[in-house]
mmCIF file of C-alpha atoms in Angstrom:
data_model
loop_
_atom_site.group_PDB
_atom_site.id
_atom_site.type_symbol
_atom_site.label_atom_id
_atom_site.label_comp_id
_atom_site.label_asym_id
_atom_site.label_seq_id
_atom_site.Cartn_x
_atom_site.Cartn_y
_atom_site.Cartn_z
ATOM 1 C CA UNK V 1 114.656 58.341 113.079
ATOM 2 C CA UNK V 2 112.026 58.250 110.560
ATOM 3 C CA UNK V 3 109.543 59.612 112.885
ATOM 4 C CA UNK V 4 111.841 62.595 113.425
ATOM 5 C CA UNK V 5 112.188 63.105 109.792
ATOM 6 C CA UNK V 6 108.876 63.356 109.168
ATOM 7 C CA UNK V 7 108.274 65.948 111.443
ATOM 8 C CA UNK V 8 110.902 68.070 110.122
ATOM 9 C CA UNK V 9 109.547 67.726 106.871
ATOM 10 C CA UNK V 10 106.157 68.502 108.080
ATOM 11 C CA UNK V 11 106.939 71.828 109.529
ATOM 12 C CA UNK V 12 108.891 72.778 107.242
ATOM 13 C CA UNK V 13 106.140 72.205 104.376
ATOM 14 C CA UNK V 14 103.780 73.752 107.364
ATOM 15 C CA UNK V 15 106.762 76.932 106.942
ATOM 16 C CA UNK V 16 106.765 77.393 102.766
ATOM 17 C CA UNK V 17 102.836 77.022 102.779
ATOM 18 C CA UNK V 18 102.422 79.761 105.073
ATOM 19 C CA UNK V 19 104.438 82.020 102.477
ATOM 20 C CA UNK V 20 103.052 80.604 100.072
ATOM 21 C CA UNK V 21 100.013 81.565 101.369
ATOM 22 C CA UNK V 22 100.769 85.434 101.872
ATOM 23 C CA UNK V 23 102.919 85.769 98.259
ATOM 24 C CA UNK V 24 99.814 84.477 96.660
ATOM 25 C CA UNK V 25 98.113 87.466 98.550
ATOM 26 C CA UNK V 26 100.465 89.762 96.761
ATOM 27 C CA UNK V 27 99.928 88.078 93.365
ATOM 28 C CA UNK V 28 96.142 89.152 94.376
ATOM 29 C CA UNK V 29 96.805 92.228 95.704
ATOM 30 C CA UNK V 30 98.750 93.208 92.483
ATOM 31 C CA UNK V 31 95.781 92.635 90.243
ATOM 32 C CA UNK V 32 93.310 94.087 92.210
ATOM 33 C CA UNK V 33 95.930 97.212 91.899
ATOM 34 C CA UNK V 34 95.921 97.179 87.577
ATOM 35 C CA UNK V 35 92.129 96.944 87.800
ATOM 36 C CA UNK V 36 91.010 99.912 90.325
ATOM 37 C CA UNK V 37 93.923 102.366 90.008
ATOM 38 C CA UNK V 38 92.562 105.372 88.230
ATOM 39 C CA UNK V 39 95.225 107.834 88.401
ATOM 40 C CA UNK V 40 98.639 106.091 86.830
ATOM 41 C CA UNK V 41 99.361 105.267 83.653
ATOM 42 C CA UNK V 42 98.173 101.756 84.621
ATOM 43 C CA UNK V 43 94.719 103.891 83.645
ATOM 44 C CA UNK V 44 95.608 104.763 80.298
ATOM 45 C CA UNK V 45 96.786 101.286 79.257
ATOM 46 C CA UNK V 46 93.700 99.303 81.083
ATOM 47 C CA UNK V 47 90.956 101.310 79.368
ATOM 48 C CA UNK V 48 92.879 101.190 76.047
ATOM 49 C CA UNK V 49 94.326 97.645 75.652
ATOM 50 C CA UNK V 50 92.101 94.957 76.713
ATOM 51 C CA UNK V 51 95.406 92.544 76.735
ATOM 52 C CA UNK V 52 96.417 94.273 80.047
ATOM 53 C CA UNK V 53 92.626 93.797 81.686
ATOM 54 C CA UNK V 54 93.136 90.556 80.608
ATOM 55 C CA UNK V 55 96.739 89.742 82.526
ATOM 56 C CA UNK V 56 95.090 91.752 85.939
ATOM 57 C CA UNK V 57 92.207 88.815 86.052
ATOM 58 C CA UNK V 58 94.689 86.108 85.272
ATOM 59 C CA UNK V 59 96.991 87.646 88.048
ATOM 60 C CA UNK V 60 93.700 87.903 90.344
ATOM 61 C CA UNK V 61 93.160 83.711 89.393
ATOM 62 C CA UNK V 62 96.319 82.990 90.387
ATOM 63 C CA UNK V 63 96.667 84.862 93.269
ATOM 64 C CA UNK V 64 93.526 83.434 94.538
ATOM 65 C CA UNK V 65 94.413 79.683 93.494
ATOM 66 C CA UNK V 66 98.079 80.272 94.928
ATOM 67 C CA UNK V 67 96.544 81.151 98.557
ATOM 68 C CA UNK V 68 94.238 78.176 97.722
ATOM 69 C CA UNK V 69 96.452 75.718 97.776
ATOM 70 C CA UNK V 70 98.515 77.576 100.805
ATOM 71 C CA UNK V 71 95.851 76.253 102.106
ATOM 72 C CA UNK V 72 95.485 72.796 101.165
ATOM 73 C CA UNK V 73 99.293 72.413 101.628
ATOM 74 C CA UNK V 74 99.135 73.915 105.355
ATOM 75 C CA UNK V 75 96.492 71.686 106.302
ATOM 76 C CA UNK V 76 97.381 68.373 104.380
ATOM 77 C CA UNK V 77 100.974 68.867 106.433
ATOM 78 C CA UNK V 78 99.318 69.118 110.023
ATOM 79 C CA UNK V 79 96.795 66.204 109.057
ATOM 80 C CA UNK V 80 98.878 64.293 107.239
ATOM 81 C CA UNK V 81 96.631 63.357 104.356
ATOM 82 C CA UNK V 82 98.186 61.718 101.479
ATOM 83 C CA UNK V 83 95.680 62.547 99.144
ATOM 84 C CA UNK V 84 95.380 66.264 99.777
ATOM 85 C CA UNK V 85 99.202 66.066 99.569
ATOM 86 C CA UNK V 86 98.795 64.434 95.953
ATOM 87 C CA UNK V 87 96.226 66.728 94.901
ATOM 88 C CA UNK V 88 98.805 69.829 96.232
ATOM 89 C CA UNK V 89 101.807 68.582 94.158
ATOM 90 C CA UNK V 90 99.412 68.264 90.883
ATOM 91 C CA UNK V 91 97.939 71.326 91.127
ATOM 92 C CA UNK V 92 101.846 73.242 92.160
ATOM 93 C CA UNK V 93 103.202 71.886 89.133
ATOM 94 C CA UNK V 94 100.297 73.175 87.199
ATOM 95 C CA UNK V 95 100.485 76.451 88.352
ATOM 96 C CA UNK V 96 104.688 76.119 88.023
ATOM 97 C CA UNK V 97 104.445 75.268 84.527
ATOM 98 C CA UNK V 98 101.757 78.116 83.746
ATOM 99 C CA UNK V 99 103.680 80.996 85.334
ATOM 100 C CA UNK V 100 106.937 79.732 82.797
ATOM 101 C CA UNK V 101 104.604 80.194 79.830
ATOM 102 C CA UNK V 102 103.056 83.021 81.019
ATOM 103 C CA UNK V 103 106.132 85.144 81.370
ATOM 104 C CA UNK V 104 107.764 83.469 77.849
ATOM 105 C CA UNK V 105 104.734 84.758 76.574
ATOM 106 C CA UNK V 106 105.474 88.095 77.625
ATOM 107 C CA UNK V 107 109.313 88.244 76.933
ATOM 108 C CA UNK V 108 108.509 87.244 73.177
ATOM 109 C CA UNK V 109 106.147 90.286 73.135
ATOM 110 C CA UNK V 110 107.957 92.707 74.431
ATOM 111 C CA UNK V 111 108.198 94.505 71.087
ATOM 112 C CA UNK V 112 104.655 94.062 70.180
ATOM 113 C CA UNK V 113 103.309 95.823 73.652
ATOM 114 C CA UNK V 114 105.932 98.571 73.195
ATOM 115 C CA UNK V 115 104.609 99.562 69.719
ATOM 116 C CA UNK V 116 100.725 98.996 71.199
ATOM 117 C CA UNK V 117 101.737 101.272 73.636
ATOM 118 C CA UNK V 118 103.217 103.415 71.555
ATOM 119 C CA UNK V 119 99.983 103.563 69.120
ATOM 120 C CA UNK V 120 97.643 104.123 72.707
ATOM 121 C CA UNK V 121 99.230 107.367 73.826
ATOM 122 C CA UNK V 122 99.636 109.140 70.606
ATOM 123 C CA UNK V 123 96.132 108.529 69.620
ATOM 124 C CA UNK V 124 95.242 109.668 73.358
ATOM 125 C CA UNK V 125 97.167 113.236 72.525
ATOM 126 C CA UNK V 126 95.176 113.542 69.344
ATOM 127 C CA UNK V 127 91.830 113.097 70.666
ATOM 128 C CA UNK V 128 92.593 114.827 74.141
ATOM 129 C CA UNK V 129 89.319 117.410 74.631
ATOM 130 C CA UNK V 130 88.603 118.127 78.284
ATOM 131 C CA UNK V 131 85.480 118.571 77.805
ATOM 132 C CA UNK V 132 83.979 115.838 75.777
ATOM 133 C CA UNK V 133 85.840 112.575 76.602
ATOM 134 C CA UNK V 134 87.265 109.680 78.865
ATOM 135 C CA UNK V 135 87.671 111.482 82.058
ATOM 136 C CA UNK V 136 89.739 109.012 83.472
ATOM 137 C CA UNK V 137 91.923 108.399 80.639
ATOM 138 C CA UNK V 138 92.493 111.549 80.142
ATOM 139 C CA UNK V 139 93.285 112.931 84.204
ATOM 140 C CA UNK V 140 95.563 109.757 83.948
ATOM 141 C CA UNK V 141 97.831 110.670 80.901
ATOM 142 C CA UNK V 142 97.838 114.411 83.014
ATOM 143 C CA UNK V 143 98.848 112.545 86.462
ATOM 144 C CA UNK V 144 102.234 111.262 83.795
ATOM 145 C CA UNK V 145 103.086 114.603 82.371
ATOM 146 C CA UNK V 146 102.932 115.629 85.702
ATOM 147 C CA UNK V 147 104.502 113.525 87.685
ATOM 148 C CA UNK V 148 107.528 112.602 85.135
ATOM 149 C CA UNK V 149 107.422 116.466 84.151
ATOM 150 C CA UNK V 150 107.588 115.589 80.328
ATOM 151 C CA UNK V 151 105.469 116.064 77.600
ATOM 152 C CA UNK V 152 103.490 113.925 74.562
ATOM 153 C CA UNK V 153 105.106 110.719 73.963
ATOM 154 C CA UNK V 154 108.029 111.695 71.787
ATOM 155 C CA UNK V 155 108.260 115.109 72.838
ATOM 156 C CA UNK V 156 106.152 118.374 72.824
ATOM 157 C CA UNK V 157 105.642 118.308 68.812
ATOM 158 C CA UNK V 158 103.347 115.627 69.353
ATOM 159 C CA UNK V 159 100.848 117.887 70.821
ATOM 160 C CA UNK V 160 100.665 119.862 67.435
ATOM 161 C CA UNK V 161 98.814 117.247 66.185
ATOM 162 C CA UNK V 162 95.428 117.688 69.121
ATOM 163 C CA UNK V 163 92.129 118.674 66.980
ATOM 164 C CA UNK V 164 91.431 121.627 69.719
ATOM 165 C CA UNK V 165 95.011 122.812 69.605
ATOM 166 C CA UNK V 166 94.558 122.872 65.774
ATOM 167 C CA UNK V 167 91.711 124.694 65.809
ATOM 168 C CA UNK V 168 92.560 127.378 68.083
ATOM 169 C CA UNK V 169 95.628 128.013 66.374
ATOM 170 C CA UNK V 170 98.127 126.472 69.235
ATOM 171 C CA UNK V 171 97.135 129.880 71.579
ATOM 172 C CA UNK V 172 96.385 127.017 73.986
ATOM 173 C CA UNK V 173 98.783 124.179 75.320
ATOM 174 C CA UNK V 174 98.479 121.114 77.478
ATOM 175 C CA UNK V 175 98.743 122.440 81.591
ATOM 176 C CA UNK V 176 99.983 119.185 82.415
ATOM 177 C CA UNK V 177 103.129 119.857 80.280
ATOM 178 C CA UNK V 178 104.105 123.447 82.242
ATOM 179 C CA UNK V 179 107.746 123.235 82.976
ATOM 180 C CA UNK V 180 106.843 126.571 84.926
ATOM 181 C CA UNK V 181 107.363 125.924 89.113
ATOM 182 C CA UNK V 182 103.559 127.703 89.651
ATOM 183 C CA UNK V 183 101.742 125.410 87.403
ATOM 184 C CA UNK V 184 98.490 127.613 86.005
ATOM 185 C CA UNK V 185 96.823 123.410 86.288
ATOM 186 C CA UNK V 186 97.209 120.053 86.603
ATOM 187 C CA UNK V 187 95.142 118.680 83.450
ATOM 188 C CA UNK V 188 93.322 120.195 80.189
ATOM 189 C CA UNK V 189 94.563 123.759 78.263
ATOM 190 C CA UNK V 190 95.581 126.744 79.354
ATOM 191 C CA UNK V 191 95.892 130.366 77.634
ATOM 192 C CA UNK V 192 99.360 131.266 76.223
ATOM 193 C CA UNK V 193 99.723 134.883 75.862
ATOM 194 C CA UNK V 194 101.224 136.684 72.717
ATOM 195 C CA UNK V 195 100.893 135.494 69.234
ATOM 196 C CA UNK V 196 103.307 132.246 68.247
ATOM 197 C CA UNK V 197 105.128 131.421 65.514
ATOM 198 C CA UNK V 198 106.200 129.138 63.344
ATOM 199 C CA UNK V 199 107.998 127.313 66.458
ATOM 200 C CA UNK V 200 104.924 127.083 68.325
ATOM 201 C CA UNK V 201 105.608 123.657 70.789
ATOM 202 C CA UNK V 202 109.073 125.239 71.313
ATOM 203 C CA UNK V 203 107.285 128.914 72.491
ATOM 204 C CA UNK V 204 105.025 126.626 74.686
ATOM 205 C CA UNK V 205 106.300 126.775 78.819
ATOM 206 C CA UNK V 206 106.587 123.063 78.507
ATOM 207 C CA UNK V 207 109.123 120.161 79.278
ATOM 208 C CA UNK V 208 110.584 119.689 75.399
ATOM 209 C CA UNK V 209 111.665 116.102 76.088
ATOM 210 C CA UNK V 210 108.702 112.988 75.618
ATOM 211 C CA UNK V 211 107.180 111.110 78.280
ATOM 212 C CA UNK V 212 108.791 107.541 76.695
ATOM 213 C CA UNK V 213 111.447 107.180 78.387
ATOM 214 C CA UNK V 214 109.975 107.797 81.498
ATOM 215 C CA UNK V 215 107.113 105.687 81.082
ATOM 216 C CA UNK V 216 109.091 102.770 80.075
ATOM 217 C CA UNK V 217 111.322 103.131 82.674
ATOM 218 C CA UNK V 218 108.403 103.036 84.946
ATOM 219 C CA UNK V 219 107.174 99.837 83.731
ATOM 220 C CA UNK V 220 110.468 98.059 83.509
ATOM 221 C CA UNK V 221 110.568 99.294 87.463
ATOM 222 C CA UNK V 222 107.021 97.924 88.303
ATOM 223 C CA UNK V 223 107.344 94.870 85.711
ATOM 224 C CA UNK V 224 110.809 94.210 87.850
ATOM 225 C CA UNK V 225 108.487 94.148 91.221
ATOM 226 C CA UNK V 226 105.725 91.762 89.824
ATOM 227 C CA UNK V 227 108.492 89.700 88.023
ATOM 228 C CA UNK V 228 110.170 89.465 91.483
ATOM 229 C CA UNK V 229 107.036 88.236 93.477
ATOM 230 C CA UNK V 230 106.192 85.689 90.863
ATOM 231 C CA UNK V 231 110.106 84.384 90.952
ATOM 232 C CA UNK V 232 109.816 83.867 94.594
ATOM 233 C CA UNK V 233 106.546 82.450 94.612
ATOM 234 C CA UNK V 234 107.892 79.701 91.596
ATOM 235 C CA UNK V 235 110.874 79.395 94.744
ATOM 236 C CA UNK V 236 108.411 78.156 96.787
ATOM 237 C CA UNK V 237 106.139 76.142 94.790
ATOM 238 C CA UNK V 238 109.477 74.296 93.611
ATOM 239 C CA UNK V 239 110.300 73.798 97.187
ATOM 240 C CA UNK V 240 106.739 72.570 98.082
ATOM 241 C CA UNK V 241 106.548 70.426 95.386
ATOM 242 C CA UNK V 242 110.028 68.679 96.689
ATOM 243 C CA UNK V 243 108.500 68.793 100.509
ATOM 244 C CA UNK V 244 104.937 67.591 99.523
ATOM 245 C CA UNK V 245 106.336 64.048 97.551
ATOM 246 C CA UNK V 246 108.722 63.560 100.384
ATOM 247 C CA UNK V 247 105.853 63.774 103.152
ATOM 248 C CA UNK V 248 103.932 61.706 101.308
ATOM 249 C CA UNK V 249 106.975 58.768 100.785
ATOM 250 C CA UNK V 250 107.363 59.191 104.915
ATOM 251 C CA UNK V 251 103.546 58.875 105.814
ATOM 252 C CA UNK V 252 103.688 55.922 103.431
ATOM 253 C CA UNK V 253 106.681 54.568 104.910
ATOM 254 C CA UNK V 254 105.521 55.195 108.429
ATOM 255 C CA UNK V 255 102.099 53.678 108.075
ATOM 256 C CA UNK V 256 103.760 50.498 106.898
ATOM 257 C CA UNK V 257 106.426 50.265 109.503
ATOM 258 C CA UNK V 258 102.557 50.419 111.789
ATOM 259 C CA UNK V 259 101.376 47.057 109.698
ATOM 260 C CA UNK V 260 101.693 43.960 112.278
ATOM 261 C CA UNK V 261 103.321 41.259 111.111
ATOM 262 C CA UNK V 262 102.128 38.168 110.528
#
């Protein structure tokens, strides 16, 4: 009987590790994503806030410690090794109680992000110049007028306050923002016919509404997908945790029921 246990328990632990293994992959995969995508709004906050580089490594660490001890668990279940088992329970719970402070962290600073955020873009519109700036932050904030057809952050007004559209008396306006179905471009200004008055952003062939909602909403979706991953993964370290101490109690109990008796 306690033979048979223990092989259920080993395969079983031999089962989680193996997803354990390939979530930890996403974990990876996901920060690898935040640091080399160039054409989202994942751009525009990476180059700007150095908290968000930041989370991508930490989520590239843990990824490649989670698959680490995928690993260690897979193999101290086949061999049976206590002490690899021990070492895989410590080093679960570490990374269990890290993930629950991690995302407290970022619940409790919701509001802080949201106004950084908030601060990023707007300074963005101001010192958007096509020709003499960050390329990629720049094509980026175009790739979110584009694809969430809006434009600025709180709407088009915000674009009244760009140093070239200042100086050229707002005869020019952001491409990316064309609410036309032939779009003249995809990123920097383009010529607006006719003379405009005092109503200029409204004269503009743009989307009126900003580009907050839709941004947030775009976060909160991708935020949702990351949060998801990391709540199964915690699943799983929970259950190998539970697995890992019980192998350990059977190989104990079996190697002692293997002590001759005197």
């Amino acid at each position: 009987m306690g033979s048979g246990c223990l092989k259920v328990t080993k395969y079983f632990l031999f089962l989680f590790n193996l997803l354990f293994l390939i979530l930890g992959a996403v974990i990876l995969g996901f920060g690898i994503w935040i640091l080399a995508d160039k054409t989202s709004f994942i751009a525009v906050l990476q180059t700007s806030s150095p908290s968000l580089k930041s989370g991508a490594y930490i989520l590239i660490g843990v990824g490649a410690l989670t698959m680490l001890m995928g690993f260690l668990g897979c193999l101290g279940a086949v061999n049976e090794i206590r002490c690899l088992l021990a070492l895989y329970f410590t080093c679960l719970m570490v990374i269990l109680i890290t993930q629950v402070a991690a995302g407290l962290v970022i619940y409790f600073q919701k509001e802080m992000l949201k106004d950084e955020l908030s601060k990023i873009v707007e300074q963005l519109i101001v010192d958007y110049d096509p020709s003499n700036g960050d390329k990629n932050l720049q094509d980026a904030w175009d790739y979110v007028q584009n694809q969430i057809s809006c434009c600025g952050w709180n709407g088009a007004k915000d674009w009244e306050n760009n140093k070239i559209l200042k100086n050229e008396s707002m005869l020019l306006y952001p491409c990316s923002c064309s609410a036309e179905d032939a779009k003249p471009e995809n990123t920097g200004f383009c010529n607006l016919d006719g003379q405009l008055n005092s109503t200029a952003p409204y004269v503009w062939p743009v989307h009126e509404q900003g580009c907050m909602d839709g941004v947030q909403k775009w976060l909160k979706d991708n935020l949702g997908i990351i949060l998801g991953v990391c709540t199964g993964v915690a699943v799983i370290e929970l259950l190998g945790m539970i697995l890992s101490i019980s192998l350990c109690k059977n190989i104990h109990s079996e190697d002692y029921t293997k002590v001759p008796k005197s």
